[in-house]
PDB file of C-alpha atoms in Angstrom:
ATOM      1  CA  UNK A   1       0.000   0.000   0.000  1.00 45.00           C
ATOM      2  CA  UNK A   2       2.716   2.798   1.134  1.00 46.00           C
ATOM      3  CA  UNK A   3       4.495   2.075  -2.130  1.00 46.00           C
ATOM      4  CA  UNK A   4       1.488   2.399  -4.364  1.00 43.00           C
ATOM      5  CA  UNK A   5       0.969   5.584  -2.507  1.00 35.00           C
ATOM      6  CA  UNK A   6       4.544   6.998  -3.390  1.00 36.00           C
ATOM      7  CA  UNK A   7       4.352   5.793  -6.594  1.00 36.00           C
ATOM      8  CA  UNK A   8       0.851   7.486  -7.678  1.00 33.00           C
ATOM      9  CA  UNK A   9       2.762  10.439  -5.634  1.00 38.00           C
ATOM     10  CA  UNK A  10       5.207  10.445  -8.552  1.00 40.00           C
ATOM     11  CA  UNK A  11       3.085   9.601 -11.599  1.00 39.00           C
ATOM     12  CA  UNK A  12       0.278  11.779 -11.426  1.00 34.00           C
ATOM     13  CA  UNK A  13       2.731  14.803 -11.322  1.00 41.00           C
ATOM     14  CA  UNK A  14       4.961  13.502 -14.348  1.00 46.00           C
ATOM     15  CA  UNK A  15       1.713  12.556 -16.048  1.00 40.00           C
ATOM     16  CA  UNK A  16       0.238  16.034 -15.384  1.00 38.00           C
ATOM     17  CA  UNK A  17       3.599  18.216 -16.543  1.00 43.00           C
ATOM     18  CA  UNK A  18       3.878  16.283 -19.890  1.00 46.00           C
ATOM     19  CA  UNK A  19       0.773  17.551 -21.149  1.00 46.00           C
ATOM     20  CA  UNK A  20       1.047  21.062 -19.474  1.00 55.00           C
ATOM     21  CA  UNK A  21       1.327  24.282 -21.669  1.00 61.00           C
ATOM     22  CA  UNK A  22       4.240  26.221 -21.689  1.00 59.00           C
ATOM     23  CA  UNK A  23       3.523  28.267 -18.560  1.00 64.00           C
ATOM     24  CA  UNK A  24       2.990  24.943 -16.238  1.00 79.00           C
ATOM     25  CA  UNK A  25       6.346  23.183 -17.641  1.00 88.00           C
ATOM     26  CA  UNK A  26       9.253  22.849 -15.678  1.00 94.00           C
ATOM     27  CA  UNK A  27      11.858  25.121 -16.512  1.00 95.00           C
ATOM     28  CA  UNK A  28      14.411  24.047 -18.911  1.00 96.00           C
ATOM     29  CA  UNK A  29      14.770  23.955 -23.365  1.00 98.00           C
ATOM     30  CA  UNK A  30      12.450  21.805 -25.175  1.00 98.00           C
ATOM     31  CA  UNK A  31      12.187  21.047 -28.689  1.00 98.00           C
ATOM     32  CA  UNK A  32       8.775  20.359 -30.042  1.00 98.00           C
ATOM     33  CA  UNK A  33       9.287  18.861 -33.248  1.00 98.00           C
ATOM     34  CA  UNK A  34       5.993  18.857 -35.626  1.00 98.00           C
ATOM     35  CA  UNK A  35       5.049  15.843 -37.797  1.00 98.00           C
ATOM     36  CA  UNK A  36       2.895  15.099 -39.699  1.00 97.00           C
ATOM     37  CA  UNK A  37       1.911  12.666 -37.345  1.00 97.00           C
ATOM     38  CA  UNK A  38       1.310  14.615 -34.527  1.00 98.00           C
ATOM     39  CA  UNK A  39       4.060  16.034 -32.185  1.00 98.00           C
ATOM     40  CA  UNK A  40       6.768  15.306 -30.170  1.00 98.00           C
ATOM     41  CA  UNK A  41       8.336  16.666 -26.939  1.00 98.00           C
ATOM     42  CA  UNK A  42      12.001  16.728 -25.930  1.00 98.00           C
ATOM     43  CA  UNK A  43      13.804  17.999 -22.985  1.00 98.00           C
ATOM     44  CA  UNK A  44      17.415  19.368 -24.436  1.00 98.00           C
ATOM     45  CA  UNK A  45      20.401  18.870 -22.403  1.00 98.00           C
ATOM     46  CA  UNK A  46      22.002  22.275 -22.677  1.00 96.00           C
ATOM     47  CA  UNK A  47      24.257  21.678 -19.931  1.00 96.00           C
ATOM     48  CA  UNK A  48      25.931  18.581 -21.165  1.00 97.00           C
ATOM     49  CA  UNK A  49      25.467  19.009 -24.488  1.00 97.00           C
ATOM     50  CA  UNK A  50      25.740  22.999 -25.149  1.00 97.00           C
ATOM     51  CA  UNK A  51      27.442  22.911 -28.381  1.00 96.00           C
ATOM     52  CA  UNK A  52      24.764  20.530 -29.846  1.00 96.00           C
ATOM     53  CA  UNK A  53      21.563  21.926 -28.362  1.00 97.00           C
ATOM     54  CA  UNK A  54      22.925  25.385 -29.272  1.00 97.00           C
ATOM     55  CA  UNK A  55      23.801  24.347 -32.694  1.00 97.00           C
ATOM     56  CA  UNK A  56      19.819  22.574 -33.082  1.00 98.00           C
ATOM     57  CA  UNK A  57      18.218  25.404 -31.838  1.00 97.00           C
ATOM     58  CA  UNK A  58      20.117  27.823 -33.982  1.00 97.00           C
ATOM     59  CA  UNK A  59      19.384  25.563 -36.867  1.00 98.00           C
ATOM     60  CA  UNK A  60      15.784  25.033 -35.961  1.00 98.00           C
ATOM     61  CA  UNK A  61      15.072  28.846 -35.508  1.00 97.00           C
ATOM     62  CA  UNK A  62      17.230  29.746 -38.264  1.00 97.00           C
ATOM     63  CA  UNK A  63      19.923  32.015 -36.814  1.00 96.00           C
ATOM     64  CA  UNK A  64      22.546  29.643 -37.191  1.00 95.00           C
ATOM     65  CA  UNK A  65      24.418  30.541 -41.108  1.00 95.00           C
ATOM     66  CA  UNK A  66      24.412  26.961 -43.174  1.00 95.00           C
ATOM     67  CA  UNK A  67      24.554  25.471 -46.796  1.00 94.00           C
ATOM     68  CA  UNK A  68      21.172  24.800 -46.979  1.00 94.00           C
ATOM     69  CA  UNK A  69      18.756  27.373 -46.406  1.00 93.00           C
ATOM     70  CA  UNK A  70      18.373  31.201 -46.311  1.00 93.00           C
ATOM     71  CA  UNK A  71      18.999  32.951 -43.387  1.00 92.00           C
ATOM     72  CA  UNK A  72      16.264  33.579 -40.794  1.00 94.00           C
ATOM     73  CA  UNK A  73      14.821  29.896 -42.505  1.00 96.00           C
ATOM     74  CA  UNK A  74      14.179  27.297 -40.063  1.00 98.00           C
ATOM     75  CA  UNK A  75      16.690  24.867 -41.653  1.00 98.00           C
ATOM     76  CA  UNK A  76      14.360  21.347 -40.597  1.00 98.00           C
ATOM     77  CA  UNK A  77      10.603  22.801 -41.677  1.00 98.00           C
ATOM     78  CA  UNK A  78      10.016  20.757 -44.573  1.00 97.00           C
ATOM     79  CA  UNK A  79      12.164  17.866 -44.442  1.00 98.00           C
ATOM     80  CA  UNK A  80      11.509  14.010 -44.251  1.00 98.00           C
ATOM     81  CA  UNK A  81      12.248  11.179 -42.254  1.00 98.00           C
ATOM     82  CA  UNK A  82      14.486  10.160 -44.642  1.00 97.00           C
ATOM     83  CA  UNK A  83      15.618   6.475 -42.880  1.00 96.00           C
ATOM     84  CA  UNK A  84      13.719   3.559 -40.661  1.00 96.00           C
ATOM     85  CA  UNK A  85      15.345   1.592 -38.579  1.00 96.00           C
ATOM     86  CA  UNK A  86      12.102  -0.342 -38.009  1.00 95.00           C
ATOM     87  CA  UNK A  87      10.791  -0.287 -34.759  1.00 95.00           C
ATOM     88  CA  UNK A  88      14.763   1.081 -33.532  1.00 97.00           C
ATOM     89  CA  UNK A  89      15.502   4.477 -34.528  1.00 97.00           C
ATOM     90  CA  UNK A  90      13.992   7.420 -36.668  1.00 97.00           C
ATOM     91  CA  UNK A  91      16.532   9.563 -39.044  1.00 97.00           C
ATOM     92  CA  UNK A  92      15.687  13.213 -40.079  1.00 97.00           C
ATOM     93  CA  UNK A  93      18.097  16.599 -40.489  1.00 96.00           C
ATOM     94  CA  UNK A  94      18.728  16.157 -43.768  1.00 95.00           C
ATOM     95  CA  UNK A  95      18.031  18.444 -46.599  1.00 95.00           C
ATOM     96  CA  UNK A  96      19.376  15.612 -49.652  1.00 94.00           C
ATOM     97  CA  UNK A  97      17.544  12.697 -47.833  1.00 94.00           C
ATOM     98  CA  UNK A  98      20.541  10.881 -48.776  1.00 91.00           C
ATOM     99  CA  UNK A  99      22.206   9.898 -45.358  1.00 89.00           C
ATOM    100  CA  UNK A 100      25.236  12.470 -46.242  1.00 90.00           C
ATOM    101  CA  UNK A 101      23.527  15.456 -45.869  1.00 92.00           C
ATOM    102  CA  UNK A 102      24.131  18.230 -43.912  1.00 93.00           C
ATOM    103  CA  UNK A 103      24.790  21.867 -42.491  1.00 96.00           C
ATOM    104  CA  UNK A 104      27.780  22.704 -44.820  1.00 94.00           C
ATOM    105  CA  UNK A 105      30.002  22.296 -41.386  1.00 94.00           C
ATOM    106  CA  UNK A 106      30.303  19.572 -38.754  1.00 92.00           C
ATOM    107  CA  UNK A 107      30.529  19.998 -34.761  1.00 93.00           C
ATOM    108  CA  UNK A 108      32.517  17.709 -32.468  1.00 93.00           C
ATOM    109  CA  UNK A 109      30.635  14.670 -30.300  1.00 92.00           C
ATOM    110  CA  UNK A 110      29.938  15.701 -26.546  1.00 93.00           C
ATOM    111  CA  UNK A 111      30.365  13.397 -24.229  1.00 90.00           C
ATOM    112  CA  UNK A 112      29.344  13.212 -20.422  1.00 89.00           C
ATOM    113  CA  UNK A 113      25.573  14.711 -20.533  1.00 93.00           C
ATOM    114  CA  UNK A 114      22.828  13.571 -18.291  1.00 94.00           C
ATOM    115  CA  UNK A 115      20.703  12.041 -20.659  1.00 96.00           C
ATOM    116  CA  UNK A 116      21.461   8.563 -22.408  1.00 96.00           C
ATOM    117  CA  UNK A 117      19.925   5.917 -24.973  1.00 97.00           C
ATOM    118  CA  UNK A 118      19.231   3.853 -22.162  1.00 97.00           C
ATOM    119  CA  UNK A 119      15.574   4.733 -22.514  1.00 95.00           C
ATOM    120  CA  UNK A 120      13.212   5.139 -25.440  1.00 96.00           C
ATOM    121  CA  UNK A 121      13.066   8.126 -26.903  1.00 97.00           C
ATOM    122  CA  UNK A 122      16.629   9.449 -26.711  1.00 98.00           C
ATOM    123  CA  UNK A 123      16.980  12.418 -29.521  1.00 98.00           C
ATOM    124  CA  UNK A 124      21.169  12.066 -31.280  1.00 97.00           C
ATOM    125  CA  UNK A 125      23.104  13.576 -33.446  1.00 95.00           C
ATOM    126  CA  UNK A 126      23.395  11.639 -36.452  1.00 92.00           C
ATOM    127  CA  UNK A 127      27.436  11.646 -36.724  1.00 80.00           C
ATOM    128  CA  UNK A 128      29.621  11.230 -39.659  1.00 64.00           C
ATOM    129  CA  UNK A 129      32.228   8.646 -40.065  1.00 60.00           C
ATOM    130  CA  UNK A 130      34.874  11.115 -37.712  1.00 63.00           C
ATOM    131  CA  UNK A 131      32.283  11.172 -35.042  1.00 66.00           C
ATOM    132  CA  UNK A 132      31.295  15.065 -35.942  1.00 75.00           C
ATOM    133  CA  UNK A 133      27.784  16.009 -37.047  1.00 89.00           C
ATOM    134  CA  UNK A 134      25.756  18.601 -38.272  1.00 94.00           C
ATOM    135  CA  UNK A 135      22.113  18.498 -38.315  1.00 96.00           C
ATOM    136  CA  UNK A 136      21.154  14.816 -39.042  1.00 96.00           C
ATOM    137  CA  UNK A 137      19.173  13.607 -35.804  1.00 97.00           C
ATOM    138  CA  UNK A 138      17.538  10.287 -34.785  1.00 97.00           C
ATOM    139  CA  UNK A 139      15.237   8.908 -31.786  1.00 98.00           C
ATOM    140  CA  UNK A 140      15.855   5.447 -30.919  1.00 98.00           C
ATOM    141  CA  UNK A 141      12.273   3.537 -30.231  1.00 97.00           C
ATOM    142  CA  UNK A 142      13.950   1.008 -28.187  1.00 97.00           C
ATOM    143  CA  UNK A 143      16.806   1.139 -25.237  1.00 97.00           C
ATOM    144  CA  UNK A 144      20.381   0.872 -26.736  1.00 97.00           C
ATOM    145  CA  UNK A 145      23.050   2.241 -24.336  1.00 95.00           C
ATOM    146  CA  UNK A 146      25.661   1.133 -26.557  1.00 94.00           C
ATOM    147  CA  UNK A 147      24.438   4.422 -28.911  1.00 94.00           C
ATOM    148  CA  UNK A 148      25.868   6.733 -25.784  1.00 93.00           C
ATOM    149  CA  UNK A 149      29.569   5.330 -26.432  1.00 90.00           C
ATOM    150  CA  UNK A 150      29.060   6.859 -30.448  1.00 90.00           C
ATOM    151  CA  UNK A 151      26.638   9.247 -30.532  1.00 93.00           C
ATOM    152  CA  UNK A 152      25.526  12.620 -29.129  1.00 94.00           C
ATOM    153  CA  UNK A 153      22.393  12.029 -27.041  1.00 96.00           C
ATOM    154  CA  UNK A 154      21.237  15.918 -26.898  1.00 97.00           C
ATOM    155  CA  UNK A 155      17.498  15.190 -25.886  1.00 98.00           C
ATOM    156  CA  UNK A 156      14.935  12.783 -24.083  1.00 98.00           C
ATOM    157  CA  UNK A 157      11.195  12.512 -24.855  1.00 98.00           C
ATOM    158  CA  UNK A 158       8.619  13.717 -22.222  1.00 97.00           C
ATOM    159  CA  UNK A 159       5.404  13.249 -24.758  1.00 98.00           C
ATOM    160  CA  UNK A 160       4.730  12.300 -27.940  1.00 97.00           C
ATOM    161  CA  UNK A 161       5.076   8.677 -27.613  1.00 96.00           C
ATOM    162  CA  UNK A 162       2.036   7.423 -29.367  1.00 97.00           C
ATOM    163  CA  UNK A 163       3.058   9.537 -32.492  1.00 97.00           C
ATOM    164  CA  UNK A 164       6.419   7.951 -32.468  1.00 97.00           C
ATOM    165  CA  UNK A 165       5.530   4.640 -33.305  1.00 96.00           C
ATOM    166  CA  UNK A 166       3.260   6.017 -36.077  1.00 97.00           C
ATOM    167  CA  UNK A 167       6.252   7.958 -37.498  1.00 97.00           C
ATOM    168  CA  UNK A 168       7.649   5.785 -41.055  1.00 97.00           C
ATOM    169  CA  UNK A 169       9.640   6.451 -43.247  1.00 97.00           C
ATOM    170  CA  UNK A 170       8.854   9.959 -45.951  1.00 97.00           C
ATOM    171  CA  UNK A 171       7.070  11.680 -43.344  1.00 98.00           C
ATOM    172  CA  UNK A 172       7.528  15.218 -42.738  1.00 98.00           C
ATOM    173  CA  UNK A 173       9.254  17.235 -40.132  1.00 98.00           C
ATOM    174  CA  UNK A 174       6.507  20.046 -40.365  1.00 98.00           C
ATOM    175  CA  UNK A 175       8.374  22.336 -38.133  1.00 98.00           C
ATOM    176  CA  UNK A 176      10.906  22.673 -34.848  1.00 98.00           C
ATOM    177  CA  UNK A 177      10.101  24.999 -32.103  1.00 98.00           C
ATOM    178  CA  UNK A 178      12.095  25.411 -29.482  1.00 98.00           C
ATOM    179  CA  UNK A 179      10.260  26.155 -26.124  1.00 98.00           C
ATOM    180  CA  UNK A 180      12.409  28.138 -23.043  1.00 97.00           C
ATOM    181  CA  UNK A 181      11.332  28.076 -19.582  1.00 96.00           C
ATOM    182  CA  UNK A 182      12.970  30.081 -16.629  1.00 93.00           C
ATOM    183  CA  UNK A 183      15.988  32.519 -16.776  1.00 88.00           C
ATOM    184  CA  UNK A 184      18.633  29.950 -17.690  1.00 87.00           C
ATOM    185  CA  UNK A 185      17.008  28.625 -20.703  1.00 86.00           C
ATOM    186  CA  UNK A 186      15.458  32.058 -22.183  1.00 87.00           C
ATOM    187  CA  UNK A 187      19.952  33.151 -22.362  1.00 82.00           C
ATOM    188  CA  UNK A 188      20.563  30.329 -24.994  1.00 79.00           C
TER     189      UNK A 188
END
């Protein structure tokens, strides 16, 4: 019985924040990516991963300078899911749907961040052979740990679930938003 109670004590809160509007979400940077599917939800990890989730967000609000689209373009609106991993892994951030795609410039991998592949729903940078990326992303379905040892992991789901495993292959990225909350976030 007590641990029933601590656990509802837990999940009703989680439950009720991950489907909160802006103003009742804990502070932090979120990403809410746009399908056409429905939406998903990420929590960025801007203190273990600031060059990546600065690099996103600049690309998603278009402020960051690339190869690919004008400036003040959101560089994702538009694009496809352009690999399936079935039921594994998502792939979007690239403008050639190709797999090679990219920015015009790479960034370095991070290591060390709080959030890890461990858990459904982990949001990477895609990385080139050299272990640099750009702005190729995936989110694994299942756990894989093994991705944190290779791969950025910049993000973690907190809703959208149901629309990822609708998500296939050709389906567009309609738009990224990026979502601050508190004093921290709103200065990056």
């Amino acid at each position: 019985m007590k641990r029933s109670l601590v656990l509802l004590f837990f999940a009703i809160p989680a439950i009720l924040w991950s489907f909160g509007t802006p103003d009742e979400m804990a502070p932090g940077l979120y990403a809410d990516i746009s399908t056409s599917r429905g939406n998903l939800l990420f929590l960025l990890d801007y203190k273990g991963a600031p060059l990546t989730v600065t690099n996103f967000c600049g690309l998603a609000e278009g402020s960051l300078p690339n190869s690919f689209s004008s400036p003040g373009e959101p560089y994702f609106d538009g694009l496809t899911f352009y690999r399936e991993a079935p039921d594994y892994a998502l792939f979007s951030g690239d403008p050639t749907d190709s797999g090679e795609g990219g920015p015009g410039y790479t960034i370095p991998r991070e290591t060390g961040g709080a959030f890890s592949a461990a858990v459904p729903g982990a949001l990477l940078m895609d990385g080139f052979f050299s272990e640099a990326s750009g702005s190729r992303f995936f989110i694994t379905m299942i756990p894989d740990s093994f991705l944190d040892t290779k791969f950025t992991v910049f993000g973690q789901m907190v809703d959208g679930s149901k629309t990822l495993k609708k998500l296939k292959k050709g389906d567009i990225v309609k738009s990224v938003k990026i979502i601050r909350i508190g004093d921290q976030a709103e200065n990056i």
